[in-house]
mmCIF file with all atom_site columns, C-alpha atoms in Angstrom:
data_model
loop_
_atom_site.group_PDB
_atom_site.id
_atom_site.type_symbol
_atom_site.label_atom_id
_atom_site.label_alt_id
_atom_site.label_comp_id
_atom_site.label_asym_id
_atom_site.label_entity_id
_atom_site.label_seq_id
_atom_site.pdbx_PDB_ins_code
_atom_site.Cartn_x
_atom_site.Cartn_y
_atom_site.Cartn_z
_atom_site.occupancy
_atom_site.B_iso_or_equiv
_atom_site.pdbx_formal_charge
_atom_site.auth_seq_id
_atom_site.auth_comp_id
_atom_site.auth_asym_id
_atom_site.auth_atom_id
_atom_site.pdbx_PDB_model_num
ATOM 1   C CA . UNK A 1 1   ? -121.601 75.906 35.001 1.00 0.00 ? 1   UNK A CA 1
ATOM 2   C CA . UNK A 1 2   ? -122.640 73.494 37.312 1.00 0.00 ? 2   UNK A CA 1
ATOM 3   C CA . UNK A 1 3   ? -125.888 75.695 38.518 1.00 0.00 ? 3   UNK A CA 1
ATOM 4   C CA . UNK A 1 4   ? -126.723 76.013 35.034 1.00 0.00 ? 4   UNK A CA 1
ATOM 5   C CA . UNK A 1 5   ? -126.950 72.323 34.006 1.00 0.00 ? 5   UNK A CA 1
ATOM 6   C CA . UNK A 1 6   ? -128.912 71.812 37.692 1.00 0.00 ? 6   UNK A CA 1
ATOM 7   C CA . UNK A 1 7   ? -130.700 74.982 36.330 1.00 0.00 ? 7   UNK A CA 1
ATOM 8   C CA . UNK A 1 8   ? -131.912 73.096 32.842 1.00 0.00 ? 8   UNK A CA 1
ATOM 9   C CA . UNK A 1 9   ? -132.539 69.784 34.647 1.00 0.00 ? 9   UNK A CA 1
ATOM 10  C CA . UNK A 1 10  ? -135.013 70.674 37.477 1.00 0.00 ? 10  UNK A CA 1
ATOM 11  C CA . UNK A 1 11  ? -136.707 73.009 34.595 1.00 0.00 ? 11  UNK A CA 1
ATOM 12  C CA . UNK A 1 12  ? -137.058 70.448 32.386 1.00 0.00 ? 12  UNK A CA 1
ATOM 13  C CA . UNK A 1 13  ? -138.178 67.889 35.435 1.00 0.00 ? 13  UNK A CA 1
ATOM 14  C CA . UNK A 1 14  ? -140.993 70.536 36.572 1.00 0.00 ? 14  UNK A CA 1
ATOM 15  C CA . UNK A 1 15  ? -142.201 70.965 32.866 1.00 0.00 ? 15  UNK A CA 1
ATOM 16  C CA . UNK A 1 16  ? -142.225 67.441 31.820 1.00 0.00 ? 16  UNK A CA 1
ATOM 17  C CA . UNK A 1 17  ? -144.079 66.577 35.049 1.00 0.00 ? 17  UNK A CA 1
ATOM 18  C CA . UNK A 1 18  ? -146.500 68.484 34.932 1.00 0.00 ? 18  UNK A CA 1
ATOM 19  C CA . UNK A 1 19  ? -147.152 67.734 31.172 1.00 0.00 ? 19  UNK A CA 1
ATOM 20  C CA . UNK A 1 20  ? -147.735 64.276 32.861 1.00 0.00 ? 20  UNK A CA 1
ATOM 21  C CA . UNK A 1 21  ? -150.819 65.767 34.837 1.00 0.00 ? 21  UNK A CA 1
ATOM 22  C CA . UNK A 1 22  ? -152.100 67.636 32.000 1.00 0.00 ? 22  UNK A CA 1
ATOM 23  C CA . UNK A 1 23  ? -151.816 66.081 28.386 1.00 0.00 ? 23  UNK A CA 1
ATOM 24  C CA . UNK A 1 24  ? -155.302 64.386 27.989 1.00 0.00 ? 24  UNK A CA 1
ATOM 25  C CA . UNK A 1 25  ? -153.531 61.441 25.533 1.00 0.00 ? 25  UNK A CA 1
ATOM 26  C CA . UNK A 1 26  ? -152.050 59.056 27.823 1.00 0.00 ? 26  UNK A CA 1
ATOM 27  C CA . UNK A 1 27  ? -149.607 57.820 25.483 1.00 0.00 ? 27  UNK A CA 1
ATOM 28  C CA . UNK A 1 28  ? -148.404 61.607 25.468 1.00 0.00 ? 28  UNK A CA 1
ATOM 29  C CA . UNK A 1 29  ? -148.360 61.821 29.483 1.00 0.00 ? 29  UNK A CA 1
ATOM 30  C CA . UNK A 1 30  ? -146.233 58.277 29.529 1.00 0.00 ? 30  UNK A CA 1
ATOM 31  C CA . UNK A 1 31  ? -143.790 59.910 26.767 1.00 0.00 ? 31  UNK A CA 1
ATOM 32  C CA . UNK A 1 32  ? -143.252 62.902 28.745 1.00 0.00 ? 32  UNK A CA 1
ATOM 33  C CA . UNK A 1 33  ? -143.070 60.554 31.840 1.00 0.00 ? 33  UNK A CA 1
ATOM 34  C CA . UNK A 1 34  ? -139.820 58.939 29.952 1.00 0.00 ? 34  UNK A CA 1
ATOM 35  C CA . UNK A 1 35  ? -138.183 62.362 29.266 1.00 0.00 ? 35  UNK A CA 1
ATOM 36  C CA . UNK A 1 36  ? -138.488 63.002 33.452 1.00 0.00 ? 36  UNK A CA 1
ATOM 37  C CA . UNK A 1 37  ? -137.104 59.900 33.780 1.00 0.00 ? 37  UNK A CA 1
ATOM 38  C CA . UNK A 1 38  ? -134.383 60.604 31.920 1.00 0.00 ? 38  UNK A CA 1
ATOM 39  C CA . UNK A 1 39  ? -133.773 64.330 33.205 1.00 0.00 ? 39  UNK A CA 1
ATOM 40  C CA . UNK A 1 40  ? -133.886 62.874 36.733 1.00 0.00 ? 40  UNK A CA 1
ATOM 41  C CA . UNK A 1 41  ? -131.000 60.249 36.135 1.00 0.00 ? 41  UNK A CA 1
ATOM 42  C CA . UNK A 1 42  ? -128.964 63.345 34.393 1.00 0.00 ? 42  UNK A CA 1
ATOM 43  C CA . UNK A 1 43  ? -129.471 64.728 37.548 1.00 0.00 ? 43  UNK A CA 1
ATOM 44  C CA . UNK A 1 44  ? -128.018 61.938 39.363 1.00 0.00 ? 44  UNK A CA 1
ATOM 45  C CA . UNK A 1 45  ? -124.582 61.626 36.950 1.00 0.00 ? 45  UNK A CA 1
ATOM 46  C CA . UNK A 1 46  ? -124.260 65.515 37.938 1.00 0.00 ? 46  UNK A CA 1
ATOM 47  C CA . UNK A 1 47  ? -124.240 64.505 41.803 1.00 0.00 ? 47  UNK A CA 1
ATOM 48  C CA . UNK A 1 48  ? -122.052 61.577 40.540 1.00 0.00 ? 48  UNK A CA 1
ATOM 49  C CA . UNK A 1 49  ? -123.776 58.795 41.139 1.00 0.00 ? 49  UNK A CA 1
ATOM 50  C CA . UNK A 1 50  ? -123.743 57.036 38.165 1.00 0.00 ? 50  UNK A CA 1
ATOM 51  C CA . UNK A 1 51  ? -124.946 53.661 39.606 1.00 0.00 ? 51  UNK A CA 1
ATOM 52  C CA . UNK A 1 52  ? -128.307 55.427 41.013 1.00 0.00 ? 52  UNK A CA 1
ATOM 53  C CA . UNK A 1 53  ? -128.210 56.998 37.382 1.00 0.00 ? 53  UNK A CA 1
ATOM 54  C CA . UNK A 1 54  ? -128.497 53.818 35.363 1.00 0.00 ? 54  UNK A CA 1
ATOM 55  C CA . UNK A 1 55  ? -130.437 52.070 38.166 1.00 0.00 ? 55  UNK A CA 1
ATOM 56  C CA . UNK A 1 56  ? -132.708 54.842 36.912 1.00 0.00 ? 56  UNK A CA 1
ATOM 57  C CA . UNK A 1 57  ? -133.102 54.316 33.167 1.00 0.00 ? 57  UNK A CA 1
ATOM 58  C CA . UNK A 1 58  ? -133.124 50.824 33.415 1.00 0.00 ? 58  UNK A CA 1
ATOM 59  C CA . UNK A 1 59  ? -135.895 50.381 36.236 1.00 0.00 ? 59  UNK A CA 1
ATOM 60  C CA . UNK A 1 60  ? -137.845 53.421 35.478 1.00 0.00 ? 60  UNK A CA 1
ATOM 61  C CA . UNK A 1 61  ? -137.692 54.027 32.282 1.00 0.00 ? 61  UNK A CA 1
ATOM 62  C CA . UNK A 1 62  ? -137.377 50.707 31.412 1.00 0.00 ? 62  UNK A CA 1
ATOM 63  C CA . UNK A 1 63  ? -139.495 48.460 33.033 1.00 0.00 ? 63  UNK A CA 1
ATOM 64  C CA . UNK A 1 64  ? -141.885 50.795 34.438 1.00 0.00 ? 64  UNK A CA 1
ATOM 65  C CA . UNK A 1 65  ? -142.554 52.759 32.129 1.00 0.00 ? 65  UNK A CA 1
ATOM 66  C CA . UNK A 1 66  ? -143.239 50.056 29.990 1.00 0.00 ? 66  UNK A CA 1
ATOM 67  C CA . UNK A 1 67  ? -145.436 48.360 32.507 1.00 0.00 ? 67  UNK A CA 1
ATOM 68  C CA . UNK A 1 68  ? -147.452 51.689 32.170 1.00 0.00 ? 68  UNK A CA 1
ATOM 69  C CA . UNK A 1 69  ? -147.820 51.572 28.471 1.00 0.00 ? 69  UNK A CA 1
ATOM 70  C CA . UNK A 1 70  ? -149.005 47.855 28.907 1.00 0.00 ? 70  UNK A CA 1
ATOM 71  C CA . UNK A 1 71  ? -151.468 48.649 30.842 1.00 0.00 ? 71  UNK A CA 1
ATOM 72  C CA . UNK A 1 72  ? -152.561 51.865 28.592 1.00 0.00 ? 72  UNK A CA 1
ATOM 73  C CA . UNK A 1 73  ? -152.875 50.027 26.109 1.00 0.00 ? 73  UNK A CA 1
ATOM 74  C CA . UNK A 1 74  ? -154.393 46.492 27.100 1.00 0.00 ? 74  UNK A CA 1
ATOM 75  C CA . UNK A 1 75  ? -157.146 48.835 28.564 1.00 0.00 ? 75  UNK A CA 1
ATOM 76  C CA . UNK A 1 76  ? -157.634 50.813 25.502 1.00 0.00 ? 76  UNK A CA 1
ATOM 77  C CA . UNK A 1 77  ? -157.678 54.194 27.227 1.00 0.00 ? 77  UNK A CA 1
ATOM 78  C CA . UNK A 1 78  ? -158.743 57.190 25.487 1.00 0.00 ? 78  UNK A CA 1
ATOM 79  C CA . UNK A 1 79  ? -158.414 60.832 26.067 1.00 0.00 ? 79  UNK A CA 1
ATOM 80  C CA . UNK A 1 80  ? -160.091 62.310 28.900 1.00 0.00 ? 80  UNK A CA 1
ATOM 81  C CA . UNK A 1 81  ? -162.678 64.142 27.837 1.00 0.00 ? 81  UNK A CA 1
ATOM 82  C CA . UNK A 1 82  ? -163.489 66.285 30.673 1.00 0.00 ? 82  UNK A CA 1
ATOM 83  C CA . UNK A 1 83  ? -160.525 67.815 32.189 1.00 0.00 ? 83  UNK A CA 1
ATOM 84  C CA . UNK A 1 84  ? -159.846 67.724 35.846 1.00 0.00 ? 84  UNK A CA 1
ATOM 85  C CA . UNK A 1 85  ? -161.528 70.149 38.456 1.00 0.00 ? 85  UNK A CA 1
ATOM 86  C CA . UNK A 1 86  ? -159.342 71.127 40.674 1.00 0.00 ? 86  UNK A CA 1
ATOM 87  C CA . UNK A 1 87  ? -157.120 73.478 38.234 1.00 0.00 ? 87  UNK A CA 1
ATOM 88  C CA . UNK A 1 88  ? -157.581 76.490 40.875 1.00 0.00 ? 88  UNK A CA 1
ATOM 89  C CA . UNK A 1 89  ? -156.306 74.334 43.892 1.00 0.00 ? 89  UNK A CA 1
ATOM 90  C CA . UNK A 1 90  ? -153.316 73.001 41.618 1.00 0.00 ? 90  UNK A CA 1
ATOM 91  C CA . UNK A 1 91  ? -152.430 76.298 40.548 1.00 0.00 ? 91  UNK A CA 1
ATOM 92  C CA . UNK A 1 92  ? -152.379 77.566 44.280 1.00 0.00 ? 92  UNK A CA 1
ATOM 93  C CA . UNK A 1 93  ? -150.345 74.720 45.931 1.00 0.00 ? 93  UNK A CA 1
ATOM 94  C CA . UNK A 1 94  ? -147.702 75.142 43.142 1.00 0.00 ? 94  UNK A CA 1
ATOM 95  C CA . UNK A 1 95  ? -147.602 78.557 44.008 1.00 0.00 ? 95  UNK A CA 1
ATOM 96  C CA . UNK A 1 96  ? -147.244 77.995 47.709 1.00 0.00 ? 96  UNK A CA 1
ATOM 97  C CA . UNK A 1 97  ? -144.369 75.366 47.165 1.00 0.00 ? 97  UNK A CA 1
ATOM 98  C CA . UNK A 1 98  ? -142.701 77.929 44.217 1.00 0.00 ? 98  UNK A CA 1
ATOM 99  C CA . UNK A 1 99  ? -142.923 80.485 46.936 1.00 0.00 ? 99  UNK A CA 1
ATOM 100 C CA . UNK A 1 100 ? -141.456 78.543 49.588 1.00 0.00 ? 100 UNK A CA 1
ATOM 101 C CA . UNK A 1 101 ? -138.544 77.381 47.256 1.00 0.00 ? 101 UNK A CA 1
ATOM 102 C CA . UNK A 1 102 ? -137.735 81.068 46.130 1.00 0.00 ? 102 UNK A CA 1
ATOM 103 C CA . UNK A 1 103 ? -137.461 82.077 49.975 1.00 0.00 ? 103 UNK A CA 1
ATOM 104 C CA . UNK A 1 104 ? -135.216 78.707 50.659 1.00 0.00 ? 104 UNK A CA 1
ATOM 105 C CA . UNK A 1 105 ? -133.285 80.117 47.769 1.00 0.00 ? 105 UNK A CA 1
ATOM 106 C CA . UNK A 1 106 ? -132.855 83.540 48.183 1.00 0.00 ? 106 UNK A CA 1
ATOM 107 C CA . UNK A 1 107 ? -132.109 82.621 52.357 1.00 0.00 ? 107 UNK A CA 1
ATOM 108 C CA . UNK A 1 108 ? -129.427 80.379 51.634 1.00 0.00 ? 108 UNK A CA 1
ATOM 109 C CA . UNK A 1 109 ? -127.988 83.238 48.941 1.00 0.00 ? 109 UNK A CA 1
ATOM 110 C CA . UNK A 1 110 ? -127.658 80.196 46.030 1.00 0.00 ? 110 UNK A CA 1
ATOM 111 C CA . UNK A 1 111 ? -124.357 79.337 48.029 1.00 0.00 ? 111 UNK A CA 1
ATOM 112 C CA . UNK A 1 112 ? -123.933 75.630 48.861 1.00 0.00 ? 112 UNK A CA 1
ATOM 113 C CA . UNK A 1 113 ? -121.006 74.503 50.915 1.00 0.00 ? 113 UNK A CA 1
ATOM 114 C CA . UNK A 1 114 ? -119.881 71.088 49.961 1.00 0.00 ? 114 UNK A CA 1
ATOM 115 C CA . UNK A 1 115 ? -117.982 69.530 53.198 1.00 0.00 ? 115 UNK A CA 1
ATOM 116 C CA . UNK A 1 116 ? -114.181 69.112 52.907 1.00 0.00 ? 116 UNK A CA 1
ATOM 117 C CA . UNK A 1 117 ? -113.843 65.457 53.761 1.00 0.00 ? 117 UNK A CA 1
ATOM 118 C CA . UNK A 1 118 ? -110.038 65.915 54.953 1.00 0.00 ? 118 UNK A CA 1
ATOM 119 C CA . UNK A 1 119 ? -107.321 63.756 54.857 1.00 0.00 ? 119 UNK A CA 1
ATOM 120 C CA . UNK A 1 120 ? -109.144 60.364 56.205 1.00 0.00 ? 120 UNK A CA 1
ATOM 121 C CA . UNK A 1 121 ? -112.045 60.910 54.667 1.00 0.00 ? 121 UNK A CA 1
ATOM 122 C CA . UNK A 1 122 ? -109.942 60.954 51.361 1.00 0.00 ? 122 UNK A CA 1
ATOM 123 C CA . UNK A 1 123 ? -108.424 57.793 52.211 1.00 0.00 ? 123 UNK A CA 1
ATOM 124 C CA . UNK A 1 124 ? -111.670 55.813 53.206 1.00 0.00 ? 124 UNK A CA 1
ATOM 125 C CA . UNK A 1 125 ? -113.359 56.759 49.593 1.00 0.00 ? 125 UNK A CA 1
ATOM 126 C CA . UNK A 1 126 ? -114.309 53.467 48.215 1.00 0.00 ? 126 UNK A CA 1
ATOM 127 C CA . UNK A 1 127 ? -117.054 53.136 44.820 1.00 0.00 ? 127 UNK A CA 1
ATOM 128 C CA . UNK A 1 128 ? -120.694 54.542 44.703 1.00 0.00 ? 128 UNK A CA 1
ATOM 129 C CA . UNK A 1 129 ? -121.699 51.166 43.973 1.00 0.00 ? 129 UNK A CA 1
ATOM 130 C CA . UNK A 1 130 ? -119.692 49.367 46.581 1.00 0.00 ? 130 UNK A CA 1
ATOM 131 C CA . UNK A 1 131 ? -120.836 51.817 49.022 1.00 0.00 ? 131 UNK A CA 1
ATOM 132 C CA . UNK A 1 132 ? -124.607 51.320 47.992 1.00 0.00 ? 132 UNK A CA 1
ATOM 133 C CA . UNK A 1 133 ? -124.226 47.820 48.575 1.00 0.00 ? 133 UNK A CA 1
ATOM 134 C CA . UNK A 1 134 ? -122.892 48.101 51.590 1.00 0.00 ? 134 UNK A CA 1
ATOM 135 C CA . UNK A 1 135 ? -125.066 50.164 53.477 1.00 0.00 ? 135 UNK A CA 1
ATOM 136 C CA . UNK A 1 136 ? -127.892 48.181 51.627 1.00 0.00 ? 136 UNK A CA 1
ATOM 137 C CA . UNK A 1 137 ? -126.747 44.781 53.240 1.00 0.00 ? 137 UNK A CA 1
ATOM 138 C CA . UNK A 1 138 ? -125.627 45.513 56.529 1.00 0.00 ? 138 UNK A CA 1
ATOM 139 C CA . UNK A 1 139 ? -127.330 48.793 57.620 1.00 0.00 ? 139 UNK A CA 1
ATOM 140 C CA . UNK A 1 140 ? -130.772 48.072 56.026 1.00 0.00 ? 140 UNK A CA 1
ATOM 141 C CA . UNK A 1 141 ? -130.662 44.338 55.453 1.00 0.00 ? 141 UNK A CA 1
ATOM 142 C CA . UNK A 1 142 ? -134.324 44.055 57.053 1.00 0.00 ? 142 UNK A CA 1
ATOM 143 C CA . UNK A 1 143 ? -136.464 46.658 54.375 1.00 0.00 ? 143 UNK A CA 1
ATOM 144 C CA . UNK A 1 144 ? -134.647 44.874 51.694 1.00 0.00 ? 144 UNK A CA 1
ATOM 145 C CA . UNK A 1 145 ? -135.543 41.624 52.757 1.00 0.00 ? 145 UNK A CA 1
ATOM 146 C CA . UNK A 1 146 ? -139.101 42.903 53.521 1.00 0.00 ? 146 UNK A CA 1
ATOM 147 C CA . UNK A 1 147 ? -139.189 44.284 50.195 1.00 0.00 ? 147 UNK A CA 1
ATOM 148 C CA . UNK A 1 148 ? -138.380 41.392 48.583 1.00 0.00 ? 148 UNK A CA 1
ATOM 149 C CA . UNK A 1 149 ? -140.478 39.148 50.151 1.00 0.00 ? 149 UNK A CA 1
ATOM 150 C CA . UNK A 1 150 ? -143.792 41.686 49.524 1.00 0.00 ? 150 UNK A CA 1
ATOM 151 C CA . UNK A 1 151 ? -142.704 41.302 46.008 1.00 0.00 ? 151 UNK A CA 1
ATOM 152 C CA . UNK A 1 152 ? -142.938 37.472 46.065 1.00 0.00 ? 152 UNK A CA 1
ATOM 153 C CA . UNK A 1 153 ? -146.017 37.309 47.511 1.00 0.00 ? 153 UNK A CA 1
ATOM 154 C CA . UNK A 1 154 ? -147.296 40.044 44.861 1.00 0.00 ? 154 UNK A CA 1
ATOM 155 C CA . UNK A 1 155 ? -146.068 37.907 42.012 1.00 0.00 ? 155 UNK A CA 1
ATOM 156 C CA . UNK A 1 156 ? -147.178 34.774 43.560 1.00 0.00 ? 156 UNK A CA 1
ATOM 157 C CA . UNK A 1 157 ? -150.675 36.157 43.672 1.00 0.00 ? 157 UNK A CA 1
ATOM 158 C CA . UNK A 1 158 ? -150.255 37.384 40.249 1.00 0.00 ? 158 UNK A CA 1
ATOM 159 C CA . UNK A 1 159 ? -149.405 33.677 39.046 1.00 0.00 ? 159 UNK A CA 1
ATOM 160 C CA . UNK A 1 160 ? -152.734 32.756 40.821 1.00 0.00 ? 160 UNK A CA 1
ATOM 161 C CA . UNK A 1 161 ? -154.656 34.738 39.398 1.00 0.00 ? 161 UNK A CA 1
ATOM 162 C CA . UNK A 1 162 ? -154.101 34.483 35.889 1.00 0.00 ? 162 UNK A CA 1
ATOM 163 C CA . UNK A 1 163 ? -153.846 30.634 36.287 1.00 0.00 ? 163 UNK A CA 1
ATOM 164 C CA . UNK A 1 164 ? -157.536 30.952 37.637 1.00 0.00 ? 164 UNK A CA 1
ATOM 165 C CA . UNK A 1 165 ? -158.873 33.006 34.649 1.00 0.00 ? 165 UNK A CA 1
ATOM 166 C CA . UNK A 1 166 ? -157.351 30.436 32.462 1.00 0.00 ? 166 UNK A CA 1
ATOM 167 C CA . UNK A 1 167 ? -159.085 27.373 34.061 1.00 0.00 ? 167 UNK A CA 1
ATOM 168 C CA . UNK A 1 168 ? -162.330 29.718 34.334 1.00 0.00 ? 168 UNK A CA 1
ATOM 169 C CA . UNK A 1 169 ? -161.997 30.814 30.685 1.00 0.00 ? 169 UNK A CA 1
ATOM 170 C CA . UNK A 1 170 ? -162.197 27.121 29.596 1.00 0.00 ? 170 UNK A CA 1
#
């Protein structure tokens, strides 16, 4: 059962990605961007992490996703009427990479071995989100903080910027 539901997840992933690439209408390529989205954080509650799950919907699909639409829109993009060149190299790397993932699959048998995480490992199992946060402030304390600060300076400079084409507007 569990196969199956991976099964209709990736499949639905894989179509609705590359319906991303190919609908002309971007409001249709931002629509099937949400139902990826979505598909991917199903994936996530299978593996059960339900934390990364919602973390997820409510970044992805929420904010930026909408931050895509936004900008769609506020540019007033049409369809594309001439549609992308490079179909026949597409077409061949996808091939190459369904290739490669047939032979990873058909190597391994579809078998794989979850470890048994004995009788200490049992005892030591704290939350998914308590163990997120852990790891994320002790183990990689620096990227986070590096992260953060990037994303000061970028709204910072986004401040600026409107607040001069507001002065030079008057």
């Amino acid at each position: 059962m569990a196969t199956f539901v991976f099964l209709y997840f990736a499949a639905v992933i894989l179509v609705a990605a590359s319906l991303v690439v190919v609908l002309r209408n971007p409001i249709y390529s931002a629509l099937s961007l949400l139902v990826m989205f979505f598909h991917v954080a199903g994936l996530y509650v299978t593996l059960h992490a339900e934390f990364l799950a919602a973390i997820q919907i409510i970044v992805y699909a929420g904010a930026i996703l909408v931050l895509y639409l936004f900008v769609v829109m506020l540019l007033n993009v049409k369809r594309e009427e001439r549609f992308n060149q490079q179909g026949t190299v597409a077409l061949f790397l996808g091939l190459v990479l369904l290739t490669e993932a047939v032979l990873l699959a058909v190597s391994r048998g579809f078998n794989v071995a979850t470890p048994d995480p004995g009788p200490e490992g049992a005892a030591k199992a704290v939350g998914n989100t308590e163990s997120i946060g852990e790891v994320l402030y002790s183990t990689y304390l620096f990227p986070f903080e590096i992260a953060s600060l990037i994303l000061l300076v970028a709204m910072i400079g986004a401040v600026i910027l409107s607040k001069k084409g507001i002065m030079e507007s008057k």
